mmCIF file of C-alpha atoms in Angstrom:
data_model
loop_
_atom_site.group_PDB
_atom_site.id
_atom_site.type_symbol
_atom_site.label_atom_id
_atom_site.label_comp_id
_atom_site.label_asym_id
_atom_site.label_seq_id
_atom_site.Cartn_x
_atom_site.Cartn_y
_atom_site.Cartn_z
ATOM 1 C CA SER U 1 -106.715 -81.545 -141.768
ATOM 2 C CA LEU U 2 -110.456 -81.853 -141.046
ATOM 3 C CA PHE U 3 -111.324 -79.416 -143.829
ATOM 4 C CA HIS U 4 -108.523 -80.523 -146.192
ATOM 5 C CA GLY U 5 -107.237 -76.953 -146.221
ATOM 6 C CA PRO U 6 -103.917 -75.102 -146.191
ATOM 7 C CA GLY U 7 -101.349 -75.520 -143.411
ATOM 8 C CA ALA U 8 -101.554 -74.434 -139.789
ATOM 9 C CA ASP U 9 -100.130 -71.001 -140.586
ATOM 10 C CA SER U 10 -103.372 -70.264 -142.455
ATOM 11 C CA VAL U 11 -105.540 -70.797 -139.350
ATOM 12 C CA VAL U 12 -106.638 -67.918 -137.100
ATOM 13 C CA PHE U 13 -108.502 -68.420 -133.813
ATOM 14 C CA THR U 14 -111.169 -65.885 -132.805
ATOM 15 C CA ALA U 15 -113.703 -65.413 -130.017
ATOM 16 C CA GLY U 16 -116.310 -67.522 -131.820
ATOM 17 C CA VAL U 17 -117.459 -67.946 -135.391
ATOM 18 C CA LEU U 18 -119.413 -64.672 -135.551
ATOM 19 C CA ALA U 19 -116.270 -62.662 -134.819
ATOM 20 C CA ALA U 20 -114.489 -64.630 -137.539
ATOM 21 C CA GLN U 21 -117.200 -63.890 -140.100
ATOM 22 C CA GLU U 22 -117.224 -60.168 -139.415
ATOM 23 C CA GLN U 23 -113.427 -59.909 -139.536
ATOM 24 C CA VAL U 24 -113.146 -61.814 -142.816
ATOM 25 C CA ILE U 25 -115.882 -59.831 -144.564
ATOM 26 C CA ARG U 26 -114.573 -56.443 -143.444
ATOM 27 C CA ALA U 27 -111.006 -57.334 -144.390
ATOM 28 C CA LEU U 28 -111.642 -58.900 -147.803
ATOM 29 C CA LEU U 29 -114.244 -56.465 -149.143
ATOM 30 C CA LYS U 30 -113.147 -52.944 -150.065
ATOM 31 C CA LYS U 31 -114.840 -49.771 -151.247
ATOM 32 C CA GLY U 32 -116.509 -50.244 -154.625
ATOM 33 C CA ASP U 33 -116.889 -54.044 -154.309
ATOM 34 C CA HIS U 34 -120.045 -56.008 -155.020
ATOM 35 C CA VAL U 35 -120.713 -59.372 -153.368
ATOM 36 C CA LEU U 36 -123.254 -62.162 -153.885
ATOM 37 C CA VAL U 37 -124.652 -63.598 -150.669
ATOM 38 C CA SER U 38 -126.697 -66.710 -149.954
ATOM 39 C CA PRO U 39 -130.281 -66.325 -148.668
ATOM 40 C CA MET U 40 -129.452 -68.514 -145.642
ATOM 41 C CA GLU U 41 -126.985 -66.092 -144.014
ATOM 42 C CA ASN U 42 -127.042 -65.245 -140.321
ATOM 43 C CA ASP U 43 -127.601 -61.811 -138.808
ATOM 44 C CA THR U 44 -123.888 -61.141 -138.269
ATOM 45 C CA VAL U 45 -123.151 -61.428 -141.988
ATOM 46 C CA MET U 46 -126.087 -59.235 -142.973
ATOM 47 C CA LYS U 47 -125.433 -56.612 -140.283
ATOM 48 C CA THR U 48 -121.801 -56.421 -141.359
ATOM 49 C CA LEU U 49 -122.747 -55.987 -145.019
ATOM 50 C CA ASN U 50 -125.375 -53.374 -144.160
ATOM 51 C CA ALA U 51 -122.885 -51.512 -141.956
ATOM 52 C CA MET U 52 -120.565 -51.355 -144.992
ATOM 53 C CA SER U 53 -123.358 -50.300 -147.364
ATOM 54 C CA GLU U 54 -121.825 -46.899 -148.086
ATOM 55 C CA ASP U 55 -118.759 -48.622 -149.503
ATOM 56 C CA ILE U 56 -119.949 -51.962 -150.880
ATOM 57 C CA GLU U 57 -123.139 -53.445 -152.353
ATOM 58 C CA TYR U 58 -124.582 -56.939 -152.185
ATOM 59 C CA THR U 59 -127.160 -59.080 -153.976
ATOM 60 C CA VAL U 60 -128.980 -62.005 -152.356
ATOM 61 C CA LEU U 61 -129.039 -65.214 -154.380
ATOM 62 C CA PRO U 62 -132.477 -66.775 -154.997
ATOM 63 C CA CYS U 63 -133.557 -69.930 -153.189
ATOM 64 C CA SER U 64 -136.465 -72.364 -153.024
ATOM 65 C CA GLU U 65 -138.967 -72.610 -150.170
ATOM 66 C CA LYS U 66 -136.875 -75.503 -148.851
ATOM 67 C CA GLY U 67 -133.810 -73.303 -148.403
ATOM 68 C CA GLU U 68 -131.894 -74.589 -151.434
ATOM 69 C CA LEU U 69 -130.119 -72.338 -153.940
ATOM 70 C CA VAL U 70 -131.797 -71.803 -157.309
ATOM 71 C CA LEU U 71 -128.884 -71.892 -159.749
ATOM 72 C CA PHE U 72 -130.975 -72.017 -162.932
ATOM 73 C CA ASP U 73 -134.578 -72.413 -164.117
ATOM 74 C CA GLU U 74 -134.830 -75.691 -165.987
ATOM 75 C CA THR U 75 -138.392 -74.919 -167.115
ATOM 76 C CA LYS U 76 -137.045 -71.950 -169.071
ATOM 77 C CA GLY U 77 -134.277 -73.969 -170.658
ATOM 78 C CA GLU U 78 -131.571 -72.190 -168.666
ATOM 79 C CA LYS U 79 -128.084 -73.609 -168.293
ATOM 80 C CA PRO U 80 -126.470 -74.297 -164.877
ATOM 81 C CA PHE U 81 -125.473 -71.119 -163.015
ATOM 82 C CA GLU U 82 -127.377 -68.906 -165.430
ATOM 83 C CA THR U 83 -129.191 -67.403 -162.449
ATOM 84 C CA ILE U 84 -125.881 -66.349 -160.906
ATOM 85 C CA ASP U 85 -124.553 -65.137 -164.268
ATOM 86 C CA ARG U 86 -127.381 -62.597 -164.435
ATOM 87 C CA LEU U 87 -126.469 -61.228 -161.003
ATOM 88 C CA LEU U 88 -122.765 -60.691 -161.704
ATOM 89 C CA LYS U 89 -121.462 -57.153 -162.086
ATOM 90 C CA ASP U 90 -118.149 -55.777 -163.267
ATOM 91 C CA ASN U 91 -117.235 -55.087 -159.627
ATOM 92 C CA THR U 92 -118.396 -58.433 -158.181
ATOM 93 C CA LYS U 93 -115.567 -59.648 -155.950
ATOM 94 C CA ALA U 94 -116.880 -62.528 -153.843
ATOM 95 C CA ILE U 95 -119.607 -65.009 -153.023
ATOM 96 C CA ILE U 96 -120.602 -65.564 -149.370
ATOM 97 C CA LEU U 97 -122.221 -68.913 -148.558
ATOM 98 C CA ASN U 98 -123.577 -70.381 -145.342
ATOM 99 C CA HIS U 99 -122.751 -74.052 -145.960
ATOM 100 C CA ALA U 100 -125.768 -75.172 -143.916
ATOM 101 C CA SER U 101 -128.646 -73.184 -142.475
ATOM 102 C CA GLU U 102 -128.887 -72.941 -138.710
ATOM 103 C CA VAL U 103 -132.632 -72.516 -139.190
ATOM 104 C CA CYS U 104 -133.692 -75.462 -141.366
ATOM 105 C CA GLY U 105 -130.510 -77.499 -141.843
ATOM 106 C CA SER U 106 -130.428 -77.266 -145.644
ATOM 107 C CA VAL U 107 -126.949 -77.799 -147.138
ATOM 108 C CA LEU U 108 -126.013 -75.419 -149.947
ATOM 109 C CA GLU U 109 -124.090 -76.538 -153.032
ATOM 110 C CA VAL U 110 -120.768 -75.055 -151.947
ATOM 111 C CA LYS U 111 -118.623 -77.379 -154.072
ATOM 112 C CA ALA U 112 -120.398 -76.512 -157.318
ATOM 113 C CA VAL U 113 -120.669 -72.788 -156.577
ATOM 114 C CA ALA U 114 -117.035 -72.558 -155.460
ATOM 115 C CA GLU U 115 -115.834 -74.208 -158.664
ATOM 116 C CA TYR U 116 -117.987 -71.787 -160.660
ATOM 117 C CA ALA U 117 -116.666 -68.802 -158.682
ATOM 118 C CA ARG U 118 -113.067 -69.866 -159.219
ATOM 119 C CA LYS U 119 -113.611 -69.791 -162.997
ATOM 120 C CA LYS U 120 -115.010 -66.273 -162.639
ATOM 121 C CA GLY U 121 -112.107 -65.128 -160.460
ATOM 122 C CA LEU U 122 -114.307 -64.540 -157.406
ATOM 123 C CA LEU U 123 -113.353 -65.046 -153.769
ATOM 124 C CA VAL U 124 -115.388 -67.728 -151.979
ATOM 125 C CA ILE U 125 -116.239 -67.163 -148.308
ATOM 126 C CA VAL U 126 -117.938 -70.130 -146.590
ATOM 127 C CA ASN U 127 -119.308 -70.580 -143.076
ATOM 128 C CA ALA U 128 -118.892 -74.181 -141.888
ATOM 129 C CA ALA U 129 -120.250 -73.650 -138.372
ATOM 130 C CA TYR U 130 -123.056 -76.165 -138.944
ATOM 131 C CA THR U 131 -121.380 -78.551 -141.386
ATOM 132 C CA ALA U 132 -118.078 -79.158 -139.582
ATOM 133 C CA ALA U 133 -117.947 -82.883 -138.687
ATOM 134 C CA PHE U 134 -121.256 -83.470 -140.501
ATOM 135 C CA VAL U 135 -120.399 -82.826 -144.157
ATOM 136 C CA PRO U 136 -117.027 -83.594 -145.797
ATOM 137 C CA ILE U 137 -115.299 -80.344 -146.790
ATOM 138 C CA PHE U 138 -112.395 -80.149 -149.249
ATOM 139 C CA MET U 139 -111.233 -76.565 -149.022
ATOM 140 C CA ASN U 140 -108.238 -76.865 -151.351
ATOM 141 C CA VAL U 141 -110.005 -78.960 -153.991
ATOM 142 C CA TRP U 142 -113.196 -76.900 -154.102
ATOM 143 C CA GLY U 143 -111.370 -73.559 -154.112
ATOM 144 C CA ILE U 144 -112.680 -72.017 -150.883
ATOM 145 C CA ASP U 145 -110.773 -68.842 -149.974
ATOM 146 C CA ALA U 146 -112.030 -68.300 -146.427
ATOM 147 C CA LEU U 147 -113.705 -70.913 -144.243
ATOM 148 C CA THR U 148 -115.118 -69.843 -140.866
ATOM 149 C CA PHE U 149 -115.824 -72.408 -138.151
ATOM 150 C CA SER U 150 -117.243 -72.700 -134.647
ATOM 151 C CA GLY U 151 -115.874 -74.867 -131.860
ATOM 152 C CA GLY U 152 -119.468 -75.702 -130.953
ATOM 153 C CA TYR U 153 -122.084 -78.091 -132.360
ATOM 154 C CA GLY U 154 -120.430 -80.658 -134.660
ATOM 155 C CA LEU U 155 -116.936 -80.022 -133.307
ATOM 156 C CA LEU U 156 -118.194 -80.778 -129.781
ATOM 157 C CA ALA U 157 -116.220 -78.019 -128.041
ATOM 158 C CA SER U 158 -116.994 -74.495 -126.817
ATOM 159 C CA GLU U 159 -118.852 -71.890 -128.878
ATOM 160 C CA ASN U 160 -116.471 -69.364 -127.323
ATOM 161 C CA ILE U 161 -113.761 -70.465 -129.716
ATOM 162 C CA GLY U 162 -113.961 -70.222 -133.487
ATOM 163 C CA GLY U 163 -111.877 -68.941 -136.309
ATOM 164 C CA PHE U 164 -111.115 -68.990 -139.995
ATOM 165 C CA ILE U 165 -108.827 -70.744 -142.457
ATOM 166 C CA VAL U 166 -107.760 -69.000 -145.663
ATOM 167 C CA SER U 167 -106.264 -69.812 -149.044
ATOM 168 C CA GLU U 168 -102.913 -68.366 -150.088
ATOM 169 C CA ARG U 169 -104.494 -65.559 -152.108
ATOM 170 C CA ALA U 170 -106.839 -64.630 -149.274
ATOM 171 C CA LYS U 171 -103.963 -64.747 -146.803
ATOM 172 C CA GLU U 172 -102.075 -62.167 -148.837
ATOM 173 C CA LEU U 173 -105.128 -59.902 -148.813
ATOM 174 C CA LEU U 174 -105.240 -60.262 -145.012
ATOM 175 C CA GLY U 175 -101.646 -59.238 -144.458
ATOM 176 C CA GLY U 176 -99.603 -62.323 -145.355
ATOM 177 C CA GLU U 177 -97.281 -63.338 -142.525
ATOM 178 C CA ALA U 178 -98.823 -60.634 -140.326
ATOM 179 C CA MET U 179 -102.330 -62.103 -140.671
ATOM 180 C CA ARG U 180 -102.376 -63.923 -137.343
ATOM 181 C CA ALA U 181 -101.033 -60.910 -135.459
ATOM 182 C CA ASN U 182 -103.669 -58.731 -137.152
ATOM 183 C CA PHE U 183 -106.714 -60.927 -136.516
ATOM 184 C CA GLU U 184 -106.173 -63.598 -133.869
ATOM 185 C CA GLN U 185 -107.850 -63.270 -130.482
ATOM 186 C CA ASN U 186 -105.511 -61.601 -128.011
ATOM 187 C CA PRO U 187 -105.139 -62.906 -125.403
ATOM 188 C CA LEU U 188 -105.998 -66.270 -126.891
ATOM 189 C CA ASP U 189 -108.515 -68.361 -124.936
ATOM 190 C CA THR U 190 -106.131 -71.265 -124.501
ATOM 191 C CA ALA U 191 -108.586 -73.262 -122.373
ATOM 192 C CA ALA U 192 -111.137 -73.175 -125.204
ATOM 193 C CA VAL U 193 -108.463 -74.123 -127.742
ATOM 194 C CA ALA U 194 -107.396 -77.022 -125.516
ATOM 195 C CA GLY U 195 -111.014 -78.160 -125.360
ATOM 196 C CA LEU U 196 -111.224 -78.044 -129.151
ATOM 197 C CA HIS U 197 -108.020 -80.073 -129.368
ATOM 198 C CA LYS U 198 -109.495 -82.712 -127.066
ATOM 199 C CA ALA U 199 -112.690 -82.771 -129.154
ATOM 200 C CA PHE U 200 -110.606 -83.401 -132.278
ATOM 201 C CA ASP U 201 -109.028 -86.386 -130.536
ATOM 202 C CA PHE U 202 -112.529 -87.780 -129.957
ATOM 203 C CA ILE U 203 -113.570 -87.066 -133.550
ATOM 204 C CA LYS U 204 -110.515 -88.890 -134.918
ATOM 205 C CA GLU U 205 -111.013 -91.831 -132.567
ATOM 206 C CA THR U 206 -114.732 -92.194 -133.243
ATOM 207 C CA ARG U 207 -114.351 -91.517 -136.982
ATOM 208 C CA LEU U 208 -116.029 -88.689 -138.818
ATOM 209 C CA TYR U 209 -118.350 -90.962 -140.795
ATOM 210 C CA THR U 210 -119.746 -92.521 -137.614
ATOM 211 C CA LEU U 211 -120.345 -89.125 -136.029
ATOM 212 C CA SER U 212 -122.042 -87.612 -139.067
ATOM 213 C CA SER U 213 -124.104 -90.645 -140.094
ATOM 214 C CA THR U 214 -125.516 -91.104 -136.585
ATOM 215 C CA GLY U 215 -126.703 -87.508 -136.378
ATOM 216 C CA GLN U 216 -128.199 -87.728 -139.868
ATOM 217 C CA LYS U 217 -129.997 -90.940 -138.973
ATOM 218 C CA ARG U 218 -131.592 -89.294 -135.940
ATOM 219 C CA ALA U 219 -132.759 -86.329 -138.022
ATOM 220 C CA GLU U 220 -134.308 -88.681 -140.585
ATOM 221 C CA GLN U 221 -136.040 -90.682 -137.863
ATOM 222 C CA PHE U 222 -137.362 -87.461 -136.362
ATOM 223 C CA ILE U 223 -138.788 -86.258 -139.691
ATOM 224 C CA ARG U 224 -140.320 -89.647 -140.553
ATOM 225 C CA LYS U 225 -142.117 -89.840 -137.222
ATOM 226 C CA VAL U 226 -143.191 -86.294 -136.422
ATOM 227 C CA GLN U 227 -144.435 -85.550 -139.952
ATOM 228 C CA HIS U 228 -147.498 -87.611 -138.994
ATOM 229 C CA VAL U 229 -148.272 -85.459 -135.965
ATOM 230 C CA ASN U 230 -151.460 -83.529 -136.644
ATOM 231 C CA GLY U 231 -150.881 -79.814 -137.291
ATOM 232 C CA LEU U 232 -147.069 -80.003 -137.378
ATOM 233 C CA HIS U 233 -145.036 -78.713 -140.325
ATOM 234 C CA ILE U 234 -141.405 -79.511 -141.176
ATOM 235 C CA ILE U 235 -139.507 -76.460 -142.435
ATOM 236 C CA GLY U 236 -136.873 -76.884 -145.149
ATOM 237 C CA PRO U 237 -135.674 -79.956 -147.046
ATOM 238 C CA GLY U 238 -136.629 -83.590 -146.554
ATOM 239 C CA TYR U 239 -134.281 -86.348 -145.472
ATOM 240 C CA ASN U 240 -131.442 -85.497 -147.853
ATOM 241 C CA ASN U 241 -129.213 -82.450 -148.390
ATOM 242 C CA ARG U 242 -129.380 -81.468 -144.744
ATOM 243 C CA VAL U 243 -127.467 -81.521 -141.499
ATOM 244 C CA PRO U 244 -129.247 -82.861 -138.375
ATOM 245 C CA ILE U 245 -130.986 -79.576 -137.586
ATOM 246 C CA VAL U 246 -134.767 -79.626 -138.024
ATOM 247 C CA SER U 247 -137.164 -76.699 -137.579
ATOM 248 C CA ILE U 248 -140.915 -76.993 -137.187
ATOM 249 C CA GLN U 249 -144.012 -74.836 -136.895
ATOM 250 C CA THR U 250 -147.305 -76.047 -135.462
ATOM 251 C CA ASP U 251 -150.970 -75.132 -135.786
ATOM 252 C CA PHE U 252 -151.700 -75.926 -132.160
ATOM 253 C CA MET U 253 -149.153 -73.879 -130.176
ATOM 254 C CA ASP U 254 -146.910 -70.849 -130.357
ATOM 255 C CA GLU U 255 -143.309 -72.033 -130.755
ATOM 256 C CA ALA U 256 -142.153 -70.321 -127.546
ATOM 257 C CA ASP U 257 -144.893 -72.073 -125.566
ATOM 258 C CA LEU U 258 -144.110 -75.342 -127.316
ATOM 259 C CA VAL U 259 -140.447 -75.252 -126.324
ATOM 260 C CA LYS U 260 -141.354 -74.291 -122.757
ATOM 261 C CA GLU U 261 -143.830 -77.171 -122.473
ATOM 262 C CA LEU U 262 -141.332 -79.650 -123.910
ATOM 263 C CA GLU U 263 -138.742 -78.688 -121.326
ATOM 264 C CA GLU U 264 -140.974 -78.380 -118.271
ATOM 265 C CA LYS U 265 -143.203 -81.413 -118.875
ATOM 266 C CA TYR U 266 -140.963 -83.770 -120.796
ATOM 267 C CA GLY U 267 -137.361 -82.707 -120.126
ATOM 268 C CA ILE U 268 -136.735 -82.096 -123.833
ATOM 269 C CA ILE U 269 -134.524 -79.161 -124.783
ATOM 270 C CA ALA U 270 -135.207 -77.344 -128.047
ATOM 271 C CA ASN U 271 -134.834 -73.756 -129.208
ATOM 272 C CA TYR U 272 -137.287 -71.252 -130.635
ATOM 273 C CA GLY U 273 -137.286 -67.895 -132.391
ATOM 274 C CA TYR U 274 -135.195 -66.608 -135.271
ATOM 275 C CA HIS U 275 -131.948 -68.456 -134.406
ATOM 276 C CA GLY U 276 -129.940 -65.378 -135.365
ATOM 277 C CA ALA U 277 -130.902 -65.569 -139.047
ATOM 278 C CA GLU U 278 -133.640 -63.120 -140.054
ATOM 279 C CA LEU U 279 -132.835 -63.326 -143.769
ATOM 280 C CA ALA U 280 -133.105 -67.128 -143.725
ATOM 281 C CA HIS U 281 -136.586 -66.929 -142.182
ATOM 282 C CA LYS U 282 -137.707 -64.421 -144.790
ATOM 283 C CA SER U 283 -136.359 -66.720 -147.515
ATOM 284 C CA LEU U 284 -138.133 -69.745 -146.017
ATOM 285 C CA GLY U 285 -141.428 -67.930 -145.435
ATOM 286 C CA THR U 286 -141.250 -68.371 -141.645
ATOM 287 C CA TRP U 287 -140.812 -64.675 -140.860
ATOM 288 C CA PRO U 288 -141.862 -63.043 -138.553
ATOM 289 C CA ARG U 289 -143.119 -66.048 -136.612
ATOM 290 C CA GLY U 290 -139.887 -68.038 -136.318
ATOM 291 C CA THR U 291 -139.600 -71.759 -135.643
ATOM 292 C CA ALA U 292 -138.972 -74.356 -132.971
ATOM 293 C CA ARG U 293 -135.643 -76.059 -133.700
ATOM 294 C CA PHE U 294 -134.237 -79.459 -132.776
ATOM 295 C CA SER U 295 -130.520 -80.266 -133.162
ATOM 296 C CA PHE U 296 -129.280 -83.860 -133.131
ATOM 297 C CA THR U 297 -125.802 -85.314 -132.690
ATOM 298 C CA TYR U 298 -123.946 -88.586 -132.274
ATOM 299 C CA PHE U 299 -125.054 -88.714 -128.632
ATOM 300 C CA ASN U 300 -128.790 -88.885 -129.360
ATOM 301 C CA GLU U 301 -130.460 -92.287 -129.535
ATOM 302 C CA GLU U 302 -133.630 -93.480 -131.232
ATOM 303 C CA GLU U 303 -135.364 -93.533 -127.852
ATOM 304 C CA ASP U 304 -134.889 -89.771 -127.736
ATOM 305 C CA ILE U 305 -136.731 -89.408 -131.034
ATOM 306 C CA ASP U 306 -139.592 -91.560 -129.765
ATOM 307 C CA ALA U 307 -139.799 -89.403 -126.630
ATOM 308 C CA ILE U 308 -139.985 -86.190 -128.685
ATOM 309 C CA THR U 309 -142.628 -87.663 -130.994
ATOM 310 C CA HIS U 310 -144.717 -88.817 -128.053
ATOM 311 C CA ALA U 311 -144.449 -85.399 -126.394
ATOM 312 C CA LEU U 312 -145.499 -83.563 -129.559
ATOM 313 C CA TRP U 313 -148.438 -85.919 -129.996
ATOM 314 C CA GLN U 314 -149.532 -85.323 -126.409
ATOM 315 C CA LEU U 315 -149.313 -81.557 -126.868
ATOM 316 C CA THR U 316 -151.390 -81.834 -130.042
ATOM 317 C CA VAL U 317 -154.135 -83.751 -128.258
ATOM 318 C CA HIS U 318 -154.239 -81.305 -125.355
ATOM 319 C CA ASN U 319 -154.105 -78.103 -127.391
ATOM 320 C CA ASP U 320 -155.633 -78.699 -130.810
ATOM 321 C CA LYS U 321 -159.287 -77.710 -131.201
ATOM 322 C CA ASP U 322 -159.715 -80.649 -133.557
ATOM 323 C CA ALA U 323 -158.068 -83.223 -131.301
ATOM 324 C CA HIS U 324 -159.287 -86.400 -132.984
ATOM 325 C CA ILE U 325 -156.002 -88.319 -132.837
ATOM 326 C CA GLN U 326 -156.496 -91.579 -130.938
ATOM 327 C CA ARG U 327 -152.960 -92.967 -130.950
ATOM 328 C CA MET U 328 -149.339 -91.972 -131.225
ATOM 329 C CA PRO U 329 -148.343 -91.716 -134.894
ATOM 330 C CA LYS U 330 -145.914 -94.321 -136.211
ATOM 331 C CA GLU U 331 -143.187 -94.088 -138.807
#
């Protein structure tokens, strides 16, 4: 219902979204297949594809420095999807897309690419772990064949539960009526499923638009304010075409030290490193350094953004060799 997909018999629960991704890829791709893959994929997808390299081949789609797909070069007079057309092979079977990057929050054009893939007869495999409850998804209308999801982040439940939903044609490739018996977690983590069910009750009661728009507003406020902090760089897109995940790099501190200082001195929790997505960092130009990442939700308030901005400003003043800032930057 949330993803406007097939019925309940097309849903399989797994021990998290990463297990779901690996199972779907291994089951749908066979020896001799070629697949196109987005440059924002996580390590599980890439490790699975590389582990299957003796049987299948893959090509990474091009992207901009902001983590957005490059579907054609307008300066060369190319038509839409001409970039993808050049990458197709006779044995191309599927396109794998991470709907939103866990590194920089950029949202890929799944709707347009899925419609293109359907015309070409390709399977469309999409990871909605970071767009669920943030971006409207219309699985049936867009023509998505396999959608993987996580109980965590936007769905407000446990990361220990995840799964996938498949179209009728993908279901047949996965065993038809035997699909659930073949792939579902056994024994099923019923406590985690119950938690997800309770989270869905909250999502329905609060309304999806309210949940998503609040998180987006906090991300925009964060970008507008911290972009004025001396020596701080926003990674990825601007205010639009993103989910409320924002990565930064700074000139004044190593990201690991930055996150440690934020937690110990200011009680602010962020993450640092590669966020399980080496390919995405290489595509964004942040490899091998990594980034510090902030994730916002419905439960964050504007006061939280002001607190983060103030903390970053303080760290700049105390650590930057050229600490000439006299006041906290304003929006």
